[in-house]
mmCIF file of C-alpha atoms in Angstrom:
data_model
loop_
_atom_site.group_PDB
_atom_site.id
_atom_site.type_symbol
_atom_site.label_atom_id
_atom_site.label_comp_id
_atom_site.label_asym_id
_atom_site.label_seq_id
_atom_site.Cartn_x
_atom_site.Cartn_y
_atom_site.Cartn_z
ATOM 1 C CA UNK A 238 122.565 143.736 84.956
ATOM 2 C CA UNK A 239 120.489 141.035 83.180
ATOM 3 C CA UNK A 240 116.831 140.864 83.050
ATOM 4 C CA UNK A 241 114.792 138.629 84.691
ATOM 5 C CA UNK A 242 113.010 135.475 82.944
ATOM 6 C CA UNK A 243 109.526 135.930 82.342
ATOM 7 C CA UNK A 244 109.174 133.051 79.463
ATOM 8 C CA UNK A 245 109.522 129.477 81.034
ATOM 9 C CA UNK A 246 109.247 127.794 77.559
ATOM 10 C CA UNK A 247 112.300 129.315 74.955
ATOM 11 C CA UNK A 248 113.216 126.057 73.159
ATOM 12 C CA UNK A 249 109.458 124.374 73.073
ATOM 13 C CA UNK A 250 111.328 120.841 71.674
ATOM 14 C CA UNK A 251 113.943 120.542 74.440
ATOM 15 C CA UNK A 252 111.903 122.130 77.564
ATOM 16 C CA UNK A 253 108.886 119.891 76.435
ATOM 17 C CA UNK A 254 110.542 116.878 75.995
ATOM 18 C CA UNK A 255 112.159 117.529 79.748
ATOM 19 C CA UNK A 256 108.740 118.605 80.863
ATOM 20 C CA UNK A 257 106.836 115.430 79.329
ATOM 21 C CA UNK A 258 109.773 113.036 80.629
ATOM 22 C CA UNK A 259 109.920 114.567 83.945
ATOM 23 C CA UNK A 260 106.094 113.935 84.181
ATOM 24 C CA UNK A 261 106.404 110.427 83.102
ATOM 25 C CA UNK A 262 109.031 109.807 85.737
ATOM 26 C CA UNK A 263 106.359 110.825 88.690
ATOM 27 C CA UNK A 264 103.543 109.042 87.484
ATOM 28 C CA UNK A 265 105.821 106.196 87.565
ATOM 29 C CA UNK A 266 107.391 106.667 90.834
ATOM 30 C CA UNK A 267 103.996 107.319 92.014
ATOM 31 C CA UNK A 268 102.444 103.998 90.533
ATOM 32 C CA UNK A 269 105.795 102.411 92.758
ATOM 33 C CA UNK A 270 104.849 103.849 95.607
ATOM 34 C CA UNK A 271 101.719 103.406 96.035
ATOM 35 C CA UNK A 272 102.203 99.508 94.603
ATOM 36 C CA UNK A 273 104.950 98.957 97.106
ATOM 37 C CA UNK A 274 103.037 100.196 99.742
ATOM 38 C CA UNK A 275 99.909 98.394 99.203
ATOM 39 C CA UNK A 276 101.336 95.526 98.829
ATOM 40 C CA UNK A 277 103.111 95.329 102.321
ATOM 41 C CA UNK A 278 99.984 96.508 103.656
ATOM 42 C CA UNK A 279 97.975 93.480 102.301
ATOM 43 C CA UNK A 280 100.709 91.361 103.445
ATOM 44 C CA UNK A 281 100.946 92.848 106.993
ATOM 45 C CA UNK A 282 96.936 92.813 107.013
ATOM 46 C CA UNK A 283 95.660 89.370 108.058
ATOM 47 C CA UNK A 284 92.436 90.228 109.764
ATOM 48 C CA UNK A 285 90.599 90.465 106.274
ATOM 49 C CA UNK A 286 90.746 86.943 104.632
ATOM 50 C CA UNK A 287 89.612 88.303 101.242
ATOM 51 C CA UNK A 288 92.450 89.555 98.891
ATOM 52 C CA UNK A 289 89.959 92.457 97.637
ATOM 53 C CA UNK A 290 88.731 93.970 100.970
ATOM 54 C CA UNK A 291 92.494 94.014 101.384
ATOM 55 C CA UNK A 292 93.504 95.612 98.633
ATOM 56 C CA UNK A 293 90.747 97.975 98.856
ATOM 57 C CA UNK A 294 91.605 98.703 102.544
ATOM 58 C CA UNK A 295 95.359 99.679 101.446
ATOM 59 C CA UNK A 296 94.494 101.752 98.524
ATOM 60 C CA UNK A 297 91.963 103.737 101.236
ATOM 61 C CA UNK A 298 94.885 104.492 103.170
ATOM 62 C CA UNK A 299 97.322 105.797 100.109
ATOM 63 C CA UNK A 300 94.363 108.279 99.210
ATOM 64 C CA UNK A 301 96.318 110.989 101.114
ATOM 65 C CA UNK A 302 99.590 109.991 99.588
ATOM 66 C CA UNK A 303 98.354 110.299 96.364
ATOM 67 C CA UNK A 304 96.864 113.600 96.536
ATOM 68 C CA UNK A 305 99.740 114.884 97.753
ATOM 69 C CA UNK A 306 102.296 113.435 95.329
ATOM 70 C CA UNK A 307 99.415 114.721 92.599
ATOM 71 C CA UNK A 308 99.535 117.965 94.078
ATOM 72 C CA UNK A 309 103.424 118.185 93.763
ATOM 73 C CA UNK A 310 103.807 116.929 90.471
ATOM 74 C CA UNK A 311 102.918 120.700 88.667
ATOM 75 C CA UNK A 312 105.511 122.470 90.848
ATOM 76 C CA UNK A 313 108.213 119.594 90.218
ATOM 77 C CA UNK A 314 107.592 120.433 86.187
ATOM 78 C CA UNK A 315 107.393 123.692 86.852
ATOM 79 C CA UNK A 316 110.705 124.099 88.625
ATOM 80 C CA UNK A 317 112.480 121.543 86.186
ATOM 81 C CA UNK A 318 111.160 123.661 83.439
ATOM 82 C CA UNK A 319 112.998 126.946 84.914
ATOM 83 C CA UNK A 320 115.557 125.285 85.736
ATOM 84 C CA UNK A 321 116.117 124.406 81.953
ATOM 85 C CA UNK A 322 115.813 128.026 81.133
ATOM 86 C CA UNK A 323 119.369 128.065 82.421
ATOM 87 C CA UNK A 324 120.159 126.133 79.486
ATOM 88 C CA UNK A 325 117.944 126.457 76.969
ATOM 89 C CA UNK A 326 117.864 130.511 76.680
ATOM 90 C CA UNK A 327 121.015 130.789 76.408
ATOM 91 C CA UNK A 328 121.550 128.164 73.656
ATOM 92 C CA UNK A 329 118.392 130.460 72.176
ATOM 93 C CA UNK A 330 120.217 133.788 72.401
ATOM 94 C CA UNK A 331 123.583 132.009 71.025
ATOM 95 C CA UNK A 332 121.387 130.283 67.687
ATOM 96 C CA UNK A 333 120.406 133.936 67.194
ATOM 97 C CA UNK A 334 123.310 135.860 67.095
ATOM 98 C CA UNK A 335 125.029 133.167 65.428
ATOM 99 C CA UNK A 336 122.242 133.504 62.473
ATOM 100 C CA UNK A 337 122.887 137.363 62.668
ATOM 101 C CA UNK A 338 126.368 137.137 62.164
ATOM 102 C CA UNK A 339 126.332 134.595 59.278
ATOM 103 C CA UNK A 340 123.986 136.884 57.707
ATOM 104 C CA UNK A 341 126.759 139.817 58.047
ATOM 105 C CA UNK A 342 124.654 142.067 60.303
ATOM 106 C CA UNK A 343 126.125 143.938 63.126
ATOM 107 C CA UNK A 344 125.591 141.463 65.909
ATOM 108 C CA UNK A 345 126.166 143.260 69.457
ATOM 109 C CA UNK A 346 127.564 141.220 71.956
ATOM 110 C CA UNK A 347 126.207 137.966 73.479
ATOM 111 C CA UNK A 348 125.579 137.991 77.068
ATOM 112 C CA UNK A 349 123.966 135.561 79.325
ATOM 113 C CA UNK A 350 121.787 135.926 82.576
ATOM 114 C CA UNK A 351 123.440 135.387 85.646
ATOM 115 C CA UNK A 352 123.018 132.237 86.827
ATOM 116 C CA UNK A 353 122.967 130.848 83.355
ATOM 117 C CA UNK A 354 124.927 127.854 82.431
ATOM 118 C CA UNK A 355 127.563 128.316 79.882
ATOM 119 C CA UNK A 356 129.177 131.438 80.517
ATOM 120 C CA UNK A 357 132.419 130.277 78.670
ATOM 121 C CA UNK A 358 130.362 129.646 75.638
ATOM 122 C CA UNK A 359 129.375 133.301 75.525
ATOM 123 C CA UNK A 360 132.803 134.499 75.918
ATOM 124 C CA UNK A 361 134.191 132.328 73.391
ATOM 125 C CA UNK A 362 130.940 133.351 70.618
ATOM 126 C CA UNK A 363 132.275 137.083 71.638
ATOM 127 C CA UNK A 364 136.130 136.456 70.722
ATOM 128 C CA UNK A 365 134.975 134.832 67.712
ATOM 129 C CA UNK A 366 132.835 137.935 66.551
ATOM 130 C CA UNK A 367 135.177 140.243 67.228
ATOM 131 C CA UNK A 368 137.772 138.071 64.889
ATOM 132 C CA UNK A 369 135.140 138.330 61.943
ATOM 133 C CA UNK A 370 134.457 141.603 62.017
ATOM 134 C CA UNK A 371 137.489 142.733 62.296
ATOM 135 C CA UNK A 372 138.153 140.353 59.169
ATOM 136 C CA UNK A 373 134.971 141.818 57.425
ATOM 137 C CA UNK A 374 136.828 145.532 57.726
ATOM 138 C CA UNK A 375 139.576 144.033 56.300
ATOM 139 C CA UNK A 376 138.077 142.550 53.429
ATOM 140 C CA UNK A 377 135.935 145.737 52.910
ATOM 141 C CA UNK A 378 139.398 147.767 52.913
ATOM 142 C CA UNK A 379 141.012 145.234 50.568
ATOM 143 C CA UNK A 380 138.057 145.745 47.913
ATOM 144 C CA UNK A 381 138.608 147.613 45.108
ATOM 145 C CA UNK A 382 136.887 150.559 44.270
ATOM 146 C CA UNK A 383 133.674 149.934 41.870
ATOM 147 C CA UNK A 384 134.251 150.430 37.916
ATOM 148 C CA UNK A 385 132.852 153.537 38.011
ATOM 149 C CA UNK A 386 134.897 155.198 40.518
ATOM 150 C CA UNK A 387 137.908 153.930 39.009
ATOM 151 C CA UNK A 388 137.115 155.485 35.480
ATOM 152 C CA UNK A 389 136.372 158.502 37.324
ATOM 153 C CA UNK A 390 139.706 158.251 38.555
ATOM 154 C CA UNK A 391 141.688 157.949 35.431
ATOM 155 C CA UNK A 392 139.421 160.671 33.175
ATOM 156 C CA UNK A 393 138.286 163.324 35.900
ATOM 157 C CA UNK A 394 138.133 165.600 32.876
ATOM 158 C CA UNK A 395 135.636 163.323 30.934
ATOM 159 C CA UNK A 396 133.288 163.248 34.005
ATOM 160 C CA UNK A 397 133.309 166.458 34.547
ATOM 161 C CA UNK A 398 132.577 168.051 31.550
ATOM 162 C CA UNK A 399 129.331 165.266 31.100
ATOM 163 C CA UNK A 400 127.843 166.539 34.278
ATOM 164 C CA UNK A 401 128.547 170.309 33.094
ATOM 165 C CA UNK A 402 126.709 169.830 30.324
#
């Protein structure tokens, strides 16, 4: 069974960027809004004659509005964030084991959360390390023995009587 997230941020460059652009995105829907809106309210408003009392007459009434939009705006990053876990950890767990087995340790097996996007991805890393080290135990078979095990092997006799003595 796989764990549970408790980290929101794994890849601070991509899950910031998101966060930061997803942030961006409301403020500017909510300068839209609240533009749009005031400005058919001024229009549809003809018992002030002044342009400012108007104006500040339809801001008064998107107070609400924006407080709520405001108040949504940390729980819309929040839930983009986690959502990007789905991409980003995996992508994290893959860069590691991919550094582990170019650097010829024993990498165990990658496996993603579920819910996670790109299962195949992990399937495919797995069928690729199997493939090297099975490769790697064929190479290490292949080798042949050091210099000093091969002298050993042609004058037992020689080393033998050394050690004795």
């Amino acid at each position: 069974m796989a764990k549970q997230r408790k980290t929101i941020l794994v890849e601070n460059q991509v899950q910031g960027a998101l966060g930061w652009r997803i942030a961006a995105h409301w403020f500017v829907f909510l300068g839209m809004s609240v533009s749009v809106t005031c400005s058919l309210q001024m229009l549809g408003n003809f018992e002030q004659a002044d342009i400012w009392s108007r104006l500040e007459t339809a801001m008064l009434s998107q107070v609400g509005s924006i407080v709520v939009l405001l108040a949504l705006l940390p729980w819309f990053v929040h839930d983009s964030l986690k959502l990007s876990n789905r991409f980003a950890g995996p992508m994290v767990r893959l860069q590691k084991s991919i550094v582990e087995l170019t650097n010829q340790h024993d990498t165990p097996p990658v496996v993603f959360r579920s819910g996670d996007f790109w299962q195949e991805i992990a399937n495919n890393f797995n069928e690729l390390r199997m493939r090297v080290m099975a490769e790697r135990e064929q190479l290490a078979k292949a080798k042949p023995p050091r210099e000093t095990e091969t002298i050993k092997q042609i004058i037992p006799e020689q080393f033998n009587s050394s050690s004795n003595n």
